[in-house]
Tab-separated table of C-alpha atoms in Angstrom:
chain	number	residue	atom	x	y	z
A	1	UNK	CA	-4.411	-28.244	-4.438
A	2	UNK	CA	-1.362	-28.560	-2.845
A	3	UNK	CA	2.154	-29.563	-5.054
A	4	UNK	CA	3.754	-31.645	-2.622
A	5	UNK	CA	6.747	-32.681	-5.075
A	6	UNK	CA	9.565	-29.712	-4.857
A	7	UNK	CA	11.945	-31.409	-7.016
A	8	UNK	CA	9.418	-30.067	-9.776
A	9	UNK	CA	7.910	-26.894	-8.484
A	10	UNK	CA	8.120	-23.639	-10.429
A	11	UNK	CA	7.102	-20.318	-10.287
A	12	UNK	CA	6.357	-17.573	-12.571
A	13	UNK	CA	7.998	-14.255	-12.310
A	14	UNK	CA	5.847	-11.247	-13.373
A	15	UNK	CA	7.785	-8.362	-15.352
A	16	UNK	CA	6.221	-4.790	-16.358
A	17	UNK	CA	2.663	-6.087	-16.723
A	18	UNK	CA	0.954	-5.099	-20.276
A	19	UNK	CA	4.672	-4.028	-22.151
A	20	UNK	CA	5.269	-7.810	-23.123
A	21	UNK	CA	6.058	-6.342	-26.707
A	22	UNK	CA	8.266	-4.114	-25.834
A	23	UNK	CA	10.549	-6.453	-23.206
A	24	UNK	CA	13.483	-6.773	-25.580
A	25	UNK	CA	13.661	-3.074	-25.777
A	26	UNK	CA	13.250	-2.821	-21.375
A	27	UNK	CA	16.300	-4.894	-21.119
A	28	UNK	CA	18.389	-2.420	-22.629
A	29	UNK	CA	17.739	0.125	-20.293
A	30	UNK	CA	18.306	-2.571	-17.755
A	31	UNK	CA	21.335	-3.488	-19.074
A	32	UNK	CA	22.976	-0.011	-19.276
A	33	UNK	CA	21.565	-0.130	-15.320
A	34	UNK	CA	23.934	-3.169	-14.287
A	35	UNK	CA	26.958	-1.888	-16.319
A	36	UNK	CA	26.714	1.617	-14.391
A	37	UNK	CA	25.795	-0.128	-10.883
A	38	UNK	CA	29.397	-2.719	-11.736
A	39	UNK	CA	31.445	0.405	-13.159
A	40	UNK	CA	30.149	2.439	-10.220
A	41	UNK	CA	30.757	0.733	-7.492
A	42	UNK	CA	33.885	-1.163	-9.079
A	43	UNK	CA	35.609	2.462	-9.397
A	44	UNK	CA	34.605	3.607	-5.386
A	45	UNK	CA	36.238	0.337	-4.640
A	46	UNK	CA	39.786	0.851	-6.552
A	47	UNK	CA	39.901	4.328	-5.987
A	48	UNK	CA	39.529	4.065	-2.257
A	49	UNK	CA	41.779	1.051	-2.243
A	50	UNK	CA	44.506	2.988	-4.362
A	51	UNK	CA	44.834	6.141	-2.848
A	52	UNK	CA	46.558	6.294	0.247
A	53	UNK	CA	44.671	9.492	1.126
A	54	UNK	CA	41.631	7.625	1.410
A	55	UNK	CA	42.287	4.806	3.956
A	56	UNK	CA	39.958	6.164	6.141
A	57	UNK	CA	36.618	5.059	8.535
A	58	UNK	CA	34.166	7.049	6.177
A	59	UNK	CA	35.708	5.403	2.994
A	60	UNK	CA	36.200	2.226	4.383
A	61	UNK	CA	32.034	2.016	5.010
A	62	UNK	CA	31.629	3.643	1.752
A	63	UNK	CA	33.475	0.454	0.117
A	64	UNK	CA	31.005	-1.803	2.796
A	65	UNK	CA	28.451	-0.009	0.846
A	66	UNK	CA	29.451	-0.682	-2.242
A	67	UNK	CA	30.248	-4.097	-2.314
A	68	UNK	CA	26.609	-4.798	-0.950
A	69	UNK	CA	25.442	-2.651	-3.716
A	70	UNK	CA	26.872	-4.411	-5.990
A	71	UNK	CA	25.974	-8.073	-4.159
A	72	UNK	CA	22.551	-6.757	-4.451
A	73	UNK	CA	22.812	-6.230	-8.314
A	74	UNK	CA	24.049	-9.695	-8.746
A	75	UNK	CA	21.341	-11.216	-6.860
A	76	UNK	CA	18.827	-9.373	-9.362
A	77	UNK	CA	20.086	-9.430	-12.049
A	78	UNK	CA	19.667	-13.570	-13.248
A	79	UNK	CA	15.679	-13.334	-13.217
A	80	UNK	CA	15.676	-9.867	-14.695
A	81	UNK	CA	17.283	-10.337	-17.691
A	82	UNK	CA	15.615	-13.895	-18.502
A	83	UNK	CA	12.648	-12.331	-18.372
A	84	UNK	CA	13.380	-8.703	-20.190
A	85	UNK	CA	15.810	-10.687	-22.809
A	86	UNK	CA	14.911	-14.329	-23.178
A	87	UNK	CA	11.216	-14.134	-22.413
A	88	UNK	CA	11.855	-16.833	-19.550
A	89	UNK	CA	9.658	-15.988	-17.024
A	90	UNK	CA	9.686	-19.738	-14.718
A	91	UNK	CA	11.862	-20.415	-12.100
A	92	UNK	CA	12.864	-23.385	-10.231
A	93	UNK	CA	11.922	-23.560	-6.509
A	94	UNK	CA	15.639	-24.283	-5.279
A	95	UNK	CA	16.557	-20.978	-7.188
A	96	UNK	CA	13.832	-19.079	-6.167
A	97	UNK	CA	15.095	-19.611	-2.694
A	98	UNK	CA	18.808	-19.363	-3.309
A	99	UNK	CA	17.540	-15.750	-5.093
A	100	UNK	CA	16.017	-14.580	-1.838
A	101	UNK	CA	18.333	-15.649	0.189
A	102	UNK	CA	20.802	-13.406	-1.025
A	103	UNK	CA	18.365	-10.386	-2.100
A	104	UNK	CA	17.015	-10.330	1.629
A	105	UNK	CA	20.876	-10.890	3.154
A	106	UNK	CA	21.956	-7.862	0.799
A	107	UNK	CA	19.128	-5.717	1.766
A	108	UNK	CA	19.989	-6.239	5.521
A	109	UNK	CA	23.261	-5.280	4.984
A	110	UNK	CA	22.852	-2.234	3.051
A	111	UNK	CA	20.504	-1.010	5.880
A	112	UNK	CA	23.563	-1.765	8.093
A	113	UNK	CA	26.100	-0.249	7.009
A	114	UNK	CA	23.818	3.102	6.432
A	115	UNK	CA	23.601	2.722	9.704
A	116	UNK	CA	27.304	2.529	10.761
A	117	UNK	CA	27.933	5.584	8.301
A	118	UNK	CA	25.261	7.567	10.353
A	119	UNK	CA	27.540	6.499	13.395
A	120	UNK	CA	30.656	7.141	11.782
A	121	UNK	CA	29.038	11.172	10.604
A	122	UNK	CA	28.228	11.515	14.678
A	123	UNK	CA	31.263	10.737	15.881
A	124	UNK	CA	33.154	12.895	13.372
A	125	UNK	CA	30.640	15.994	14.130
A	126	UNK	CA	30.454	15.293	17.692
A	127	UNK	CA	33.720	14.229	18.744
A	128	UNK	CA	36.565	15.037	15.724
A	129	UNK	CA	39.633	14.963	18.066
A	130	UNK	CA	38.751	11.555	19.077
A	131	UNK	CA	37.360	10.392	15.543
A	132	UNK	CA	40.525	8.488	14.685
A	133	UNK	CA	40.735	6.439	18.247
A	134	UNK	CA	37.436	5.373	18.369
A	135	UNK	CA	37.065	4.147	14.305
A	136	UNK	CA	40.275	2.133	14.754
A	137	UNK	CA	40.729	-0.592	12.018
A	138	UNK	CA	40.278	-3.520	14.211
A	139	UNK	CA	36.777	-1.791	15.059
A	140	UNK	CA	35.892	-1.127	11.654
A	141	UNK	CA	36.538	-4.432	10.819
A	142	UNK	CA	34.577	-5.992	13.570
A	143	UNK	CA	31.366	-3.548	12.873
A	144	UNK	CA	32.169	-5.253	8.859
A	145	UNK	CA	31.836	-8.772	10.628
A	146	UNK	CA	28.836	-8.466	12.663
A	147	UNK	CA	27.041	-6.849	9.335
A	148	UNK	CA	27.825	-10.224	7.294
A	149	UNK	CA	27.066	-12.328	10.625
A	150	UNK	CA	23.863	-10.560	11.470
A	151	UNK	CA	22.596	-10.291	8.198
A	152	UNK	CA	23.678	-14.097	6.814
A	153	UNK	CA	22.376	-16.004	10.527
A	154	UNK	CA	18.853	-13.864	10.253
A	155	UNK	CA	18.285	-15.176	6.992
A	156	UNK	CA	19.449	-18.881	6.728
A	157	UNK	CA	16.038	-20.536	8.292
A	158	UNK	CA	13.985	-18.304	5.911
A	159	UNK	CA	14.307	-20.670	2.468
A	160	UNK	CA	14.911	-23.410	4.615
A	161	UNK	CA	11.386	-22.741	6.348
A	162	UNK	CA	9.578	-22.385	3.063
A	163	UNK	CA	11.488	-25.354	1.342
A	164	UNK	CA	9.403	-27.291	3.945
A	165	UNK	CA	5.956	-26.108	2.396
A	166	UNK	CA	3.764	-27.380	-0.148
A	167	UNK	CA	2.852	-24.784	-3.063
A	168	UNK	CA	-0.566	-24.715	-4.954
A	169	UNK	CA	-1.187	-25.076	-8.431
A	170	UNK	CA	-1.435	-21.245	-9.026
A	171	UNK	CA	2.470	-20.341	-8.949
A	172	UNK	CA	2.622	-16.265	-9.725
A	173	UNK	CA	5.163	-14.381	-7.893
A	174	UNK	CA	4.224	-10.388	-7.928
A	175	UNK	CA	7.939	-8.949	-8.744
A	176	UNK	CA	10.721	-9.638	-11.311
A	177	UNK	CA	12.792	-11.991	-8.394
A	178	UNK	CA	11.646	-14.176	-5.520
A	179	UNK	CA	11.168	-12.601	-2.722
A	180	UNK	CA	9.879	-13.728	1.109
A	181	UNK	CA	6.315	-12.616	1.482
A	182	UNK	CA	5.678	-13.407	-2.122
A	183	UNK	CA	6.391	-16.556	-2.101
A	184	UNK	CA	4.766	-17.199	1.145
A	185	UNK	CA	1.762	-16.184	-0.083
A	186	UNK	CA	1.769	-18.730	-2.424
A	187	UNK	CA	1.907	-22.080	0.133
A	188	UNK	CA	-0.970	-24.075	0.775
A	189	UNK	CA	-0.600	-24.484	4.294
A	190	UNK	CA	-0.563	-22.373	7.313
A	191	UNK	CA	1.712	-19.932	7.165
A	192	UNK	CA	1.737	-18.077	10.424
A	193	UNK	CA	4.950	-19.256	11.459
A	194	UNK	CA	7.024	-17.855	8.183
A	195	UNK	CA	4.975	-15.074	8.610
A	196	UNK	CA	5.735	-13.996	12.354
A	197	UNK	CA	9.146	-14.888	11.697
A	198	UNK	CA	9.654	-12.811	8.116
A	199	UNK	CA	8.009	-9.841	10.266
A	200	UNK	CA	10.753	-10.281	13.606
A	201	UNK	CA	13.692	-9.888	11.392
A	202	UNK	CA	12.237	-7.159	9.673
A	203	UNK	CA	11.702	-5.009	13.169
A	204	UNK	CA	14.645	-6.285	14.166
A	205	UNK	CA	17.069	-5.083	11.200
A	206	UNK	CA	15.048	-2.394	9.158
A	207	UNK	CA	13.253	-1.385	11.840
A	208	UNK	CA	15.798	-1.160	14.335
A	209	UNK	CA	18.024	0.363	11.672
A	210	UNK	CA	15.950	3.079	10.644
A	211	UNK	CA	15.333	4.258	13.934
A	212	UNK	CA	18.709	4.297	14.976
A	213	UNK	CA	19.602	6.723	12.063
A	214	UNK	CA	17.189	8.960	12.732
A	215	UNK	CA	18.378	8.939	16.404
A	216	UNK	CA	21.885	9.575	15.007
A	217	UNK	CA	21.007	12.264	13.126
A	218	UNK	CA	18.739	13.864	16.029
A	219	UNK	CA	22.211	13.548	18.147
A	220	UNK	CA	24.038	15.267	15.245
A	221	UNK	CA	21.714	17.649	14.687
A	222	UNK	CA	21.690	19.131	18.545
A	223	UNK	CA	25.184	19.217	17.980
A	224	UNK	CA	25.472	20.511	15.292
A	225	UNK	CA	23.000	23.243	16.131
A	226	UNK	CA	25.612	24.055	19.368
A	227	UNK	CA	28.204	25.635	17.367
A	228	UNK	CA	28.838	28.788	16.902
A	229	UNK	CA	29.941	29.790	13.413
A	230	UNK	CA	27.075	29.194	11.082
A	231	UNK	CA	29.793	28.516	8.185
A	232	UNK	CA	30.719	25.769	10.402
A	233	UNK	CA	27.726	24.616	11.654
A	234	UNK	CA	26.816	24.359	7.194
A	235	UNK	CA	30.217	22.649	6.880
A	236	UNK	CA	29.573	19.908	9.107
A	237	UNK	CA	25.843	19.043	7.651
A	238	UNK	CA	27.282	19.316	4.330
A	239	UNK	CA	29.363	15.884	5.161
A	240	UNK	CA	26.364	14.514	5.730
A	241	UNK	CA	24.390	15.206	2.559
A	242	UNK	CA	25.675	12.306	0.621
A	243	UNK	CA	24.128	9.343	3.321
A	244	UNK	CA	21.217	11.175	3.479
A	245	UNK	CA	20.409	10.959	0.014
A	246	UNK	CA	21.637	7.011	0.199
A	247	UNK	CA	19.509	6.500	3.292
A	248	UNK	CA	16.270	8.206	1.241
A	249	UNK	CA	17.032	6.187	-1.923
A	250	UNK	CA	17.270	3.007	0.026
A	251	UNK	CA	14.443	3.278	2.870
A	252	UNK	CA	11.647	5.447	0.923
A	253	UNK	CA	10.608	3.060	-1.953
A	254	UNK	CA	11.045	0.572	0.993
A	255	UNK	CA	8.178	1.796	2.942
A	256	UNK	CA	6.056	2.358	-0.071
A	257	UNK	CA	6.001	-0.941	-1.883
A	258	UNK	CA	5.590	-1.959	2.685
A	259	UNK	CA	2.324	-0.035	2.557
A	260	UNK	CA	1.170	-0.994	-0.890
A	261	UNK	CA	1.847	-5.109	0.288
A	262	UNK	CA	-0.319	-4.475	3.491
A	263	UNK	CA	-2.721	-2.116	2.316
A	264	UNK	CA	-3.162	-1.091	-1.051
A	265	UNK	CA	-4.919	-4.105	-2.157
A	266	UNK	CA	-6.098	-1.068	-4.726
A	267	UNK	CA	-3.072	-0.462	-6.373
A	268	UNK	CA	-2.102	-1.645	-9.766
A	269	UNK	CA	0.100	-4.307	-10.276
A	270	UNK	CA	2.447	-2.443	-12.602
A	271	UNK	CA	2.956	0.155	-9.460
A	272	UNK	CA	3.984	-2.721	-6.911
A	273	UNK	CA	6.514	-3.432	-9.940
A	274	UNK	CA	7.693	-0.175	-10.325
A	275	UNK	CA	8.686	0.170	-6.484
A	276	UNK	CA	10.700	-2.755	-6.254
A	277	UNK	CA	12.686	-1.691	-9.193
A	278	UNK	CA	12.982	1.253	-7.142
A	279	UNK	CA	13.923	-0.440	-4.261
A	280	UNK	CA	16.153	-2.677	-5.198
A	281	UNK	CA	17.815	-0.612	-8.421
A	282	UNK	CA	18.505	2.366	-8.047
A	283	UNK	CA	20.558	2.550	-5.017
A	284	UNK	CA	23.605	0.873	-6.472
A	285	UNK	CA	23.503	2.886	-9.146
A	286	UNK	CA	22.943	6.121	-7.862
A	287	UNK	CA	24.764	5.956	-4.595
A	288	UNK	CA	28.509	5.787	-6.286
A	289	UNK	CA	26.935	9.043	-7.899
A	290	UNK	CA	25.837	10.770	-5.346
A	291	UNK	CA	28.802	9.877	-2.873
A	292	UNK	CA	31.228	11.253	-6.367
A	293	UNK	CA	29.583	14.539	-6.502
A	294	UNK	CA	29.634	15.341	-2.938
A	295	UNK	CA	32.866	13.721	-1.996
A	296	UNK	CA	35.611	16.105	-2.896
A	297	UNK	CA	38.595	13.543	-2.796
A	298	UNK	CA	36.782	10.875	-4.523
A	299	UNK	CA	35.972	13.452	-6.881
A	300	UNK	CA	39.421	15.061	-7.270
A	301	UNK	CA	40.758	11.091	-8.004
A	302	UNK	CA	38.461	10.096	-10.401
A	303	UNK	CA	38.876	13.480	-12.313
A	304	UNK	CA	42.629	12.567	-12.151
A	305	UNK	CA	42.146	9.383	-13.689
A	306	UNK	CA	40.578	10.397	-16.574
A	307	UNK	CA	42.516	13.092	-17.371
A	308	UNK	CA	45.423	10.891	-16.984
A	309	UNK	CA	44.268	8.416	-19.304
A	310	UNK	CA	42.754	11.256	-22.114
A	311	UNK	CA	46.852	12.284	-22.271
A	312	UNK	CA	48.058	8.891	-22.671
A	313	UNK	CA	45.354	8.594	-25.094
A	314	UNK	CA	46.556	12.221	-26.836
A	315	UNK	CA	50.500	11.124	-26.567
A	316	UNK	CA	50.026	7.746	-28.280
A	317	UNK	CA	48.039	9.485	-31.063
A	318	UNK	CA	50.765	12.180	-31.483
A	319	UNK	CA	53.407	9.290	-31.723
């Protein structure tokens, strides 16, 4: 039976299925997940912003990166904690869509700008001399604009199409947030439409995307594999060790909670779960770590801030 008033339509966000004792005690660990994701990315930000050394193409995408990291944390983190803290699990259709909105735009933009650091690592492998006059500022700042343009325009007639729906009785989302196919699922209408059009702009951006890298890195790899001094030829692939591990963290739960929608009807509900915390968790968190330990001058000027700070600390006690 179709719900045909919206002003009133809810739906119920699912959380780890059978730990519903144990929830308070979840939303610590999700807690201490948000604060390191914030701190994270927060410190990549000022660091690259306040060392000189830094103002560079590879660290201006790697503050791209983080600010979508950390947009995609905020779009999260609302229905997570009402349901991990507060037990809440309903939420309001015009929130639900507002929530996917911004999940979806975040996603999009994460898988671009992975893709304009694979460009930036093959331009800097292939062509280092010119590195500097082809990643001008004004470029960098255009590639910035057509991420938020691309990413916001592909996404504004998605809630906008499913605002337009009517919802049956039976209102239970799969995941911890609202996302597009989920809630699809749930109209009581023909849905071929939202569904052709939720599968075009995910060809056209994560599809697209992904192949492009690997592309890239084909490119990178041939010429890498060109030059002559193997401790060079180790040096240059060892700049690209940090986006690889960001591209894995972001694309491979990706394509397994992909599968699992489309055709593991078999798998357990606490798996689908699982993956999209995977998905949509762990990069923020673990790419400002990754991109720390592998990036010597990010490295060198956090270590300096710290150690600044523990003798400032030691000096005030000694006073």
């Amino acid at each position: 039976m179709a719900h045909s008033n919206h002003s009133s339509t809810f739906f119920f966000l699912t959380g780890l299925p059978g730990l519903e004792a144990v929830y308070v005690w979840l939303s610590i660990p999700l807690c201490i997940m948000y604060i390191a994701s914030l701190a994270g990315n927060g410190l990549i930000l000022w660091v690259v912003k306040s060392e000189s050394s830094l103002h560079q193409p590879m660290y201006y995408f790697l503050s791209m990166l983080a600010v979508t990291d950390l947009g995609l944390s905020a779009s999260t983190l609302p229905t997570m904690l009402t349901i991990y803290m507060m037990g809440i699990r309903e939420v309001a259709l015009d929130m639900c869509l507002a929530q996917l909105f911004f999940i979806h735009t975040f996603s999009i933009m994460e898988s671009s700008v992975l893709l304009t650091m694979a460009f930036d690592r093959f331009v800097a492998i292939s062509s280092p001399l010119r590195y500097g006059t082809i990643l001008t500022n004004p470029r960098i700042a255009s590639l910035g604009l057509a991420i938020v343009v691309r990413s916001i325009g592909l996404h504004i007639p998605a809630p906008i199409m499913l605002k337009k729906l009517p919802y049956c009785q039976k209102r239970q989302l799969s995941h911890s947030y609202c996302l597009h196919p989920d809630v699809m699922k749930l109209a009581c209408t023909d849905t071929h439409i939202n569904s052709a059009y939720g599968l075009f702009v995910v060809l056209s951006t994560l599809g697209v995307d992904s192949v492009l890298i690997v592309l890239s890195y084909a490119l990178i790899l041939h010429t890498v594999l060109s030059i002559a001094s193997k401790t060079e030829r180790l040096k240059a692939l060892n700049t690209c060790v940090s986006h690889i591990c960001s591209v894995l963290l972001f694309y491979t739960p990706m394509i397994g909670l992909s599968m699992i929608h489309r055709f593991g009807k078999w798998a357990s509900p606490c798996s689908r779960v699982l993956l999209s915390y995977l998905h949509f968790l762990t990069p923020p968190v673990l790419n400002p770590v990754v991109y720390t330990i592998k990036t010597k001058q990010i490295r060198v000027k956090i270590l300096r801030i710290f150690r600044s700070g523990g003798a400032t600390i030691g000096d005030t006690q000694g006073h």
